[in-house]
XYZ file of C-alpha atoms in Angstrom:
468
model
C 20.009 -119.893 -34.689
C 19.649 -116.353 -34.630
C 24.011 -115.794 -35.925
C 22.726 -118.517 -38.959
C 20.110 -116.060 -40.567
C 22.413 -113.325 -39.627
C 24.660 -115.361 -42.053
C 21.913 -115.897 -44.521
C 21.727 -112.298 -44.503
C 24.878 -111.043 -44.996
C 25.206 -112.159 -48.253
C 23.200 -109.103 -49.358
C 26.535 -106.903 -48.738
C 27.537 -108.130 -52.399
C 27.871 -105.249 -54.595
C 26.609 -107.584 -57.769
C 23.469 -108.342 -56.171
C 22.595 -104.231 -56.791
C 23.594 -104.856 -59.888
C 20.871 -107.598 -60.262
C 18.051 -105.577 -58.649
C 18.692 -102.652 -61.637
C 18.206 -104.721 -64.101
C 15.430 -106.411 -62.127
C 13.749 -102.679 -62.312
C 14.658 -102.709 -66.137
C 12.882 -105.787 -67.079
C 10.143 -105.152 -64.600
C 8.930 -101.903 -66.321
C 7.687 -102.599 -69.477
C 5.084 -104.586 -67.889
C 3.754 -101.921 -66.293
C 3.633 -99.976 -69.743
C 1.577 -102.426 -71.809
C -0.180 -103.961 -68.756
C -1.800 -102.188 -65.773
C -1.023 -98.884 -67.129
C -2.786 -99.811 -70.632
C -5.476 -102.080 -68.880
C -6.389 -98.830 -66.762
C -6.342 -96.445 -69.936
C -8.466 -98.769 -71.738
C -11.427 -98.902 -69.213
C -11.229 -95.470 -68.531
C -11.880 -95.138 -72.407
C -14.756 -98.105 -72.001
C -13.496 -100.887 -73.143
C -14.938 -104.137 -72.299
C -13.153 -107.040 -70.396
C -12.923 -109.054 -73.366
C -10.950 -106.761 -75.573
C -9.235 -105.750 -72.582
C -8.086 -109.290 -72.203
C -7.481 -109.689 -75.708
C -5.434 -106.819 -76.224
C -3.079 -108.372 -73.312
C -2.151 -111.198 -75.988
C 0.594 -109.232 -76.904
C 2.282 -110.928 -74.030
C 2.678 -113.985 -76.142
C 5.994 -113.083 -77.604
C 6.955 -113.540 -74.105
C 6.260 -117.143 -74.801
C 8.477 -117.764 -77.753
C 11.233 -115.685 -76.615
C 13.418 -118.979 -76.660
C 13.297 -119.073 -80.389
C 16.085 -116.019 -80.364
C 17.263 -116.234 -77.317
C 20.449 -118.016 -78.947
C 20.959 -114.754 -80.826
C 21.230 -112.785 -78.099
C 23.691 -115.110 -76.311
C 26.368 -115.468 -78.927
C 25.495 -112.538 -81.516
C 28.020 -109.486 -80.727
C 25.991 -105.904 -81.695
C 28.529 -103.659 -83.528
C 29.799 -100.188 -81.426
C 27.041 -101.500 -78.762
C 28.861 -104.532 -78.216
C 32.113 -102.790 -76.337
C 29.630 -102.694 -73.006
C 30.152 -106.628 -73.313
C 27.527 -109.270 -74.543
C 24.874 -108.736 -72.020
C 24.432 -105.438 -71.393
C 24.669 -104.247 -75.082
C 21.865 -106.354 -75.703
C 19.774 -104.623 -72.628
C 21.114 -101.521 -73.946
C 19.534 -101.483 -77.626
C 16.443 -102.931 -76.344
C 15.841 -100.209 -74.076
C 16.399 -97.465 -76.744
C 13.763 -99.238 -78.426
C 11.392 -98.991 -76.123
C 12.011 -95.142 -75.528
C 11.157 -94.385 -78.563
C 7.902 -96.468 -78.850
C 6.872 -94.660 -75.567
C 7.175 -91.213 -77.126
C 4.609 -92.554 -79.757
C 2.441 -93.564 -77.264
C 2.245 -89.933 -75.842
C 0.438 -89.358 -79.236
C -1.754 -92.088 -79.359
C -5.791 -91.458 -78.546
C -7.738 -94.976 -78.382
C -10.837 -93.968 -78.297
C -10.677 -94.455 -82.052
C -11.118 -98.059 -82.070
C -10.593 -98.759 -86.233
C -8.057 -95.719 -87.042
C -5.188 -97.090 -88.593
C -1.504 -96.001 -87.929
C -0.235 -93.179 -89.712
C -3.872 -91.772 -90.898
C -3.751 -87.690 -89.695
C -4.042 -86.923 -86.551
C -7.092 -86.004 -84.472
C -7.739 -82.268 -83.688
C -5.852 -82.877 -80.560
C -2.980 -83.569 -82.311
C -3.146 -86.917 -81.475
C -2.630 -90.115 -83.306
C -6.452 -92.140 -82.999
C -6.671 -95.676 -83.208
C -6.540 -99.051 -80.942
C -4.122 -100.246 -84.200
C -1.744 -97.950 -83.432
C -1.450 -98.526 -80.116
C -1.379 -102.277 -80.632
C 0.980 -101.824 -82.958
C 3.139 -99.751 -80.197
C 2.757 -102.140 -77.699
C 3.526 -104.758 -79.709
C 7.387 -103.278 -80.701
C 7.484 -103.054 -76.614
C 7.153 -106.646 -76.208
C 8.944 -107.903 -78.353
C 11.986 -105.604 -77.107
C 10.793 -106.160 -73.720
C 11.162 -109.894 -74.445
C 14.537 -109.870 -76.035
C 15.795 -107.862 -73.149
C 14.639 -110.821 -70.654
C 16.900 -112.868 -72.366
C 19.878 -111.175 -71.364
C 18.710 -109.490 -68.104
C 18.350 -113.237 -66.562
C 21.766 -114.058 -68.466
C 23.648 -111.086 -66.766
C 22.242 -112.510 -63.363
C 23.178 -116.128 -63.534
C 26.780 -115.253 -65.421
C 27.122 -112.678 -62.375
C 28.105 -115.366 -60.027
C 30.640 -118.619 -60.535
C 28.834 -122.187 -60.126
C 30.087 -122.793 -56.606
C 28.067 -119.347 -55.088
C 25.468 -121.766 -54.746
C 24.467 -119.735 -51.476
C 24.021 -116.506 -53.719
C 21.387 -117.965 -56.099
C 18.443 -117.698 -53.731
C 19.504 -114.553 -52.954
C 20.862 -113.135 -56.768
C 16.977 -114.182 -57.626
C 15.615 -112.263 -54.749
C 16.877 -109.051 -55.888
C 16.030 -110.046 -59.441
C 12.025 -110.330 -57.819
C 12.352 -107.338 -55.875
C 13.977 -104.868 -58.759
C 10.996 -106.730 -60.941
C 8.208 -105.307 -58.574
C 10.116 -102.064 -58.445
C 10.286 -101.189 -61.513
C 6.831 -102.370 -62.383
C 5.264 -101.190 -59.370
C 6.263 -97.480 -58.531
C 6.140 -96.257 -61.969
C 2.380 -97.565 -61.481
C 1.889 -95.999 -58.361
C 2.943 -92.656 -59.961
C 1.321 -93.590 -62.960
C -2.363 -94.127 -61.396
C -2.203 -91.892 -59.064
C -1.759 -88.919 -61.772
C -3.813 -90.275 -64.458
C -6.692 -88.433 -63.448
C -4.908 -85.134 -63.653
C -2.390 -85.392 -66.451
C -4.243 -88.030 -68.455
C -2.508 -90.804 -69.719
C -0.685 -89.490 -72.487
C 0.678 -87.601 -69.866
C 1.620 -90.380 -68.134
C 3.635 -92.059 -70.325
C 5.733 -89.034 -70.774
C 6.889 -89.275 -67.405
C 7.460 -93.411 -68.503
C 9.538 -91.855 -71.165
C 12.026 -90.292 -68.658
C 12.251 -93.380 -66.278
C 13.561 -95.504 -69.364
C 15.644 -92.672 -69.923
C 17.580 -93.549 -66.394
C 17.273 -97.259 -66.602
C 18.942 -96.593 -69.968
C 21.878 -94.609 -67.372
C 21.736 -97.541 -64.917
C 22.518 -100.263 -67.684
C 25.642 -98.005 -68.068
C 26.731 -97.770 -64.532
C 26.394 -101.915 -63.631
C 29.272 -104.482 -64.336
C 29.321 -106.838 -67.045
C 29.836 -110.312 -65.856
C 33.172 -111.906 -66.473
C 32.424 -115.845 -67.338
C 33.933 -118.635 -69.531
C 31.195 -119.068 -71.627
C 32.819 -118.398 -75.486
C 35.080 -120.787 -74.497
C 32.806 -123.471 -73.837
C 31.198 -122.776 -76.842
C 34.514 -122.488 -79.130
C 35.015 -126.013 -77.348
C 31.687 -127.004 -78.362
C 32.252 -125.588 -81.791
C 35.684 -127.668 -82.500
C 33.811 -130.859 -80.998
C 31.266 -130.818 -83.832
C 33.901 -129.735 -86.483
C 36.060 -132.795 -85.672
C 32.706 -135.582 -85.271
C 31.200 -134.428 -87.973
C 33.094 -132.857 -90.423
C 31.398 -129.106 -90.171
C 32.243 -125.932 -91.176
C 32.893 -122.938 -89.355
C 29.509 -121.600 -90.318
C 27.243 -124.632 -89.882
C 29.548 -125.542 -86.469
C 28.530 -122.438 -84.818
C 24.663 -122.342 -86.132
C 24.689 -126.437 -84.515
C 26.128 -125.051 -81.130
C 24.391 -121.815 -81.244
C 20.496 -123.103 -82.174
C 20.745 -126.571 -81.447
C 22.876 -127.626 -78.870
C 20.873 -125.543 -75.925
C 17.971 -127.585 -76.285
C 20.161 -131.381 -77.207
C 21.913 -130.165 -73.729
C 18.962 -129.653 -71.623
C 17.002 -132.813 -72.603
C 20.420 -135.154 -72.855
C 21.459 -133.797 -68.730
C 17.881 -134.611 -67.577
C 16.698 -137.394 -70.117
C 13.445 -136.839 -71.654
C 10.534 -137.599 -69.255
C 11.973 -135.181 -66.782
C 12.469 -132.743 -69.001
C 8.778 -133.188 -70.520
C 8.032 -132.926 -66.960
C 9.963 -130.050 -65.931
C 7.959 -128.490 -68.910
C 4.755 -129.467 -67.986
C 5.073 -128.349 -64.642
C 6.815 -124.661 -65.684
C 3.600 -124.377 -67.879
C 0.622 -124.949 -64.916
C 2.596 -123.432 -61.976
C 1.470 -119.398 -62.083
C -1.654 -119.848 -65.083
C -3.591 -119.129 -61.940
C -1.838 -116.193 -60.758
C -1.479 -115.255 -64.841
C -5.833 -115.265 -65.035
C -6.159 -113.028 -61.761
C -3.265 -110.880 -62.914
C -4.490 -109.888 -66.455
C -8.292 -109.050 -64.752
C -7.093 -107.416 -61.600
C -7.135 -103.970 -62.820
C -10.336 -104.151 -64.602
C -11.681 -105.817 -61.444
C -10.890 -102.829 -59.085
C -12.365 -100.707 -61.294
C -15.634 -102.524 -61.312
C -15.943 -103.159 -57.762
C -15.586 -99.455 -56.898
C -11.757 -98.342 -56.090
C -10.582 -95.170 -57.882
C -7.174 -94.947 -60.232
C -5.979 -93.158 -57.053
C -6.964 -96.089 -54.524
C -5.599 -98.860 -57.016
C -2.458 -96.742 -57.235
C -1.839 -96.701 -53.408
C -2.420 -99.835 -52.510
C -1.593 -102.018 -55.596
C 1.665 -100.082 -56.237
C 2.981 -98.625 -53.231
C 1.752 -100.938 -50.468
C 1.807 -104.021 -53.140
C 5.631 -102.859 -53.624
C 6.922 -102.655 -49.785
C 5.057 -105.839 -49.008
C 6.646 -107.680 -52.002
C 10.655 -106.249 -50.846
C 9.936 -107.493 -47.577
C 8.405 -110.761 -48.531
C 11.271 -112.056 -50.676
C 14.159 -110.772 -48.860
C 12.622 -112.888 -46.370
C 11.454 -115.744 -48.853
C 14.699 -115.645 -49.793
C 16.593 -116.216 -46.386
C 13.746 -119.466 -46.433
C 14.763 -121.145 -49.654
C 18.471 -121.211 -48.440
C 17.718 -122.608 -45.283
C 14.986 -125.829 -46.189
C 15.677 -125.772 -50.172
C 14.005 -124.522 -53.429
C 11.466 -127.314 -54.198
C 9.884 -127.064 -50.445
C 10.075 -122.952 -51.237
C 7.938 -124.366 -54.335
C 5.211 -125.840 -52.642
C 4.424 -123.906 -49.750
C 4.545 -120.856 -52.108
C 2.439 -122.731 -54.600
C -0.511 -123.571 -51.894
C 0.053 -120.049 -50.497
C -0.367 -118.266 -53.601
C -3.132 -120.478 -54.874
C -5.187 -119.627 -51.250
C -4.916 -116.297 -51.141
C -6.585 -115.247 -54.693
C -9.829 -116.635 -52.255
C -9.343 -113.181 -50.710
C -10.150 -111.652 -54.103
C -13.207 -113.958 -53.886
C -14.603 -112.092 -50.794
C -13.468 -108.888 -52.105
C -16.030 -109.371 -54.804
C -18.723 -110.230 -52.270
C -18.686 -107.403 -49.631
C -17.889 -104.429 -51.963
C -14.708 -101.746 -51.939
C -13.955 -102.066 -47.980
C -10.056 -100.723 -47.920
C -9.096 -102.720 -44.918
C -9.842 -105.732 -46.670
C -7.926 -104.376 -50.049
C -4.596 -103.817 -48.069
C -4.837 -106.897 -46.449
C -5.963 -108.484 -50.023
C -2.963 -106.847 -51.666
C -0.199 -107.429 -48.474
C -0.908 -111.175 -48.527
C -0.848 -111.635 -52.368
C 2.332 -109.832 -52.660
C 3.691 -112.288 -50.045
C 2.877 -115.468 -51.552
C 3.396 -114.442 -54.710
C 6.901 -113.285 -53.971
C 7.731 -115.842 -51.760
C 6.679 -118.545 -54.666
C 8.552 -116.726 -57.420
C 12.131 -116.654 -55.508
C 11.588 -120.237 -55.591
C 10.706 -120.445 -59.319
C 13.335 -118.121 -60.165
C 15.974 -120.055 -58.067
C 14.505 -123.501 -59.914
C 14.921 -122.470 -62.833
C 18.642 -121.534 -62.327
C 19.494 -124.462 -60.831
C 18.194 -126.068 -63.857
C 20.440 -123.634 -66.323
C 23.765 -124.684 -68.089
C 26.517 -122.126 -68.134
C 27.851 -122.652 -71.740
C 24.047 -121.894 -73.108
C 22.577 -119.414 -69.784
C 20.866 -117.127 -71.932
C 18.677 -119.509 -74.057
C 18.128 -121.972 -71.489
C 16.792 -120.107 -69.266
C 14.798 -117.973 -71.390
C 13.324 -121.688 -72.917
C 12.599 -122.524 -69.010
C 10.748 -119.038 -68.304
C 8.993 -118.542 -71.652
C 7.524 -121.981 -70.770
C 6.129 -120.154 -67.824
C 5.107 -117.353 -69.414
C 3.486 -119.145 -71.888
C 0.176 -120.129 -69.575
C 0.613 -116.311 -68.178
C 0.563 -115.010 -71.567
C -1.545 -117.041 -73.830
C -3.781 -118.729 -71.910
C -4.625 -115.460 -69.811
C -5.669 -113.581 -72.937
C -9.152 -115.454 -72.781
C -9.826 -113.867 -68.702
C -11.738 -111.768 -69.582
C -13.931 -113.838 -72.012
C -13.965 -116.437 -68.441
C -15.550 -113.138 -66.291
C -18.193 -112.551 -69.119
C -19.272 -116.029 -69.805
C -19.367 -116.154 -65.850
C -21.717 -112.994 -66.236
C -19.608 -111.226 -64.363
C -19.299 -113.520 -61.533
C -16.329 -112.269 -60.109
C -16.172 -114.179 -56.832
C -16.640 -117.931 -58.990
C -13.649 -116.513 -61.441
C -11.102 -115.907 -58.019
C -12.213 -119.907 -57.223
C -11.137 -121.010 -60.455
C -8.148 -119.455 -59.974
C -7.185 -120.669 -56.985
C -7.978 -124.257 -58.387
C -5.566 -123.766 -61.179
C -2.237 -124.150 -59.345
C -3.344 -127.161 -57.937
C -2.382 -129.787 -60.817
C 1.057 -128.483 -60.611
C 1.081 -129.035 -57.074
C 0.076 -132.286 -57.267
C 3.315 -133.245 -60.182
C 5.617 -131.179 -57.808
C 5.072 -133.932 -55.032
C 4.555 -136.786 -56.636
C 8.269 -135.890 -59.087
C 10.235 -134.028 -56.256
C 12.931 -136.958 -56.129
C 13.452 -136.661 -59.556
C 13.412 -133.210 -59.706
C 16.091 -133.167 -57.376
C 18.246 -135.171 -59.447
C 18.080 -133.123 -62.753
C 19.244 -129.964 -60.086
C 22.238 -132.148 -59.336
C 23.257 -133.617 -62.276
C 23.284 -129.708 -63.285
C 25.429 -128.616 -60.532
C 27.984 -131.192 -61.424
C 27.751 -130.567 -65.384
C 28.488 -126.668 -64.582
C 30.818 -127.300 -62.464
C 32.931 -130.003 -64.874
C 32.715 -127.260 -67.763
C 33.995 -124.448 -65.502
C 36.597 -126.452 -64.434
């Protein structure tokens, strides 16, 4: 027993799973940039919890992300584009995002109806909530784009048959994630106080500046994709008499989303959508609030720092390395569920959080077994939604699977803090809710898993017909 997890754990020796955790840290940062990081700046400024959860809307583009996606998977950037498809893409996003956080070190939001590019306070300082919307915005929407080809690069890095490196490729994908979101938070919270947040997000400024060095350093994955799609191309040229032009438009927009529905049929792929929608809208809710929720319960930027960041971080690494090593051994879909009640039960402990006050025993043990089920759930989801991705089309299938999920986490989750108000502030009753979210889902989980199963294998043997 003990030389079969050894086994499990070897697999970690693979240089391209490093590769995966960098840009893991690369699409993990931004978050922290327009979400705890603002979400702290903003109640420090007073802010209420609506606007506060209204202003985390921007994370809707994260939603529709699908609707380019096929750009990004078959549109070659000029000069950029001799790093290879994906990491051009990740490239140009990033530089993007560099320069929107230099803005940001002149923005002042205490000005809440300043409008960009009206002078500057006496500070020096650009004032207005606009402005910073408007900033944050431009992040997302790069951020976004640069999802699609950050989960591209990790399911092109590895050939159909690795199916023993997927749990694992989407472990490191998780832990780089938490990485990059949650140490730049931990350094970020616990300086606010003494640099202020402009501040801050200089330091943010020179962290992109080495994920920017990192997307440089990593290998482009070597796959057969173009010529699945030239294939794909001279198939719709010859049936139905297309052009060059309107060939590759058909394979490039349409044929993604004709391929996923015609490989599962179209009840499982309605469910496999309705399912990706309700899974993490529970986490989502407690997410969006969390910050604004240690605040008001009486932890300091320095306390939420430590033990949301740092201990939140090593908890997480551990957690899916180990979550990881679990969905190999007894499967994704039973990694699903016991994640899924996990993760659901332990936003209770949020719930007595709210009851007894800012005890810090009770925080780090809040914050050690969140990180655990939520990790340990979201190697499963990650590894689901792979299985469920075609190799001619990775980029925009996947990124239609995840922005599926992200829709609920990003759309839905904007109205939290409207919940906590018309609650009155009933923090413990909005951590209940929660946890009753994820339970639907659940529930479709069980009752489809056999079918489930099915769309993974039909898949598996679709990939591996094309590759071969």
């Amino acid at each position: 027993m003990l030389t079969n997890w050894i086994d499990t754990l070897r697999v970690y020796k693979d240089k391209r799973l490093l590769w995966v955790f960098l840009m893991g840290c690369s699409s993990g940062f931004p978050w922290v940039l327009i979400g705890s990081n603002m979400s702290g700046w903003l109640k420090d400024e007073g802010l209420s919890r609506t606007a506060i959860g209204f202003f985390g809307s921007i994370f809707a583009v994260y939603a529709f992300n699908f609707l380019w996606a096929p750009l990004v998977d078959r549109v070659r950037l000029p000069v950029l584009s001799r790093l290879g498809q994906r990491r051009s893409w990740i490239f140009l996003c990033q530089g993007i995002m560099l320069f929107m956080i230099l803005l940001i070190t002149q923005a002042d939001p205490s000005s809440a109806y300043s409008a960009m590019g009206e002078p500057t306070t006496e500070s020096g300082k650009v004032p207005g909530m606009l402005y910073i919307s408007l900033i944050a915005l431009m992040i997302a929407i790069a951020s976004a784009t640069q999802d699609i080809a950050v989960d591209a690069f990790r399911i092109d890095q590895f050939d159909i048959n690795e199916t023993t490196k997927m749990p694992p490729a989407s472990a490191m994908a998780v832990v780089g994630w938490w990485t990059g979101y949650s140490l730049p938070g931990y350094l970020a919270f616990v300086n606010a106080d003494s640099m202020g947040w402009n501040g801050v997000y200089g330091v943010m400024a020179v962290i992109m500046g080495l994920l920017m060095v990192f997307t440089l350093l990593v290998g482009e994955p070597v796959d057969r994709r173009s010529n699945l799609q030239s294939k794909l191309e001279e198939n719709y040229q010859n049936r139905f008499g297309l052009g060059r032009f309107a060939s590759w438009f058909a394979v490039t927009v349409i044929e993604p989303f004709a391929d996923f529905i015609r490989r599962n049929g179209l009840s499982v792929a309605i469910t496999l959508i309705a399912f990706i929608f309700m899974f993490k809208i529970g986490e989502a809710f407690l997410g969006r609030m969390s910050v604004v929720f240690y605040k008001e319960v009486g932890f300091t930027n320095e306390q939420i720092g430590e033990y949301t960041k740092m201990l939140g971080w090593i908890a997480t690494v551990v957690f899916t390395l180990i979550g990881s090593a679990i969905n190999v051994r007894f499967g994704v879909l039973k990694g699903l569920m016991i994640g899924g009640i996990a993760m659901g039960a332990s936003n209770l402990m949020f719930a007595l959080i709210a009851e007894v006050g800012p005890v810090e025993w009770l925080f780090a043990a809040t914050i050690i077994v969140d990180n655990f089920t939520t990790a340990f759930s979201t190697v499963a989801f990650v590894a689901f939604l792979t299985a469920l991705t075609g190799r001619a089309f990775s980029a925009t299938q996947y990124a239609l699977l995840a922005s599926l999920g992200n829709l609920g986490r990003t759309t839905l989750a904007s109205f939290s803090g409207t919940m906590v108000d018309g609650l009155d502030g009933n923090w413990s009753l909005f951590f209940v809710i929660t946890f009753l979210m994820v339970i639907p889902s659940l529930v479709m989980l069980w009752m489809l898993r056999d079918k489930l199963e099915v769309a993974q294998a039909k898949t598996l043997e679709q990939n591996q017909r094309e590759q071969s």
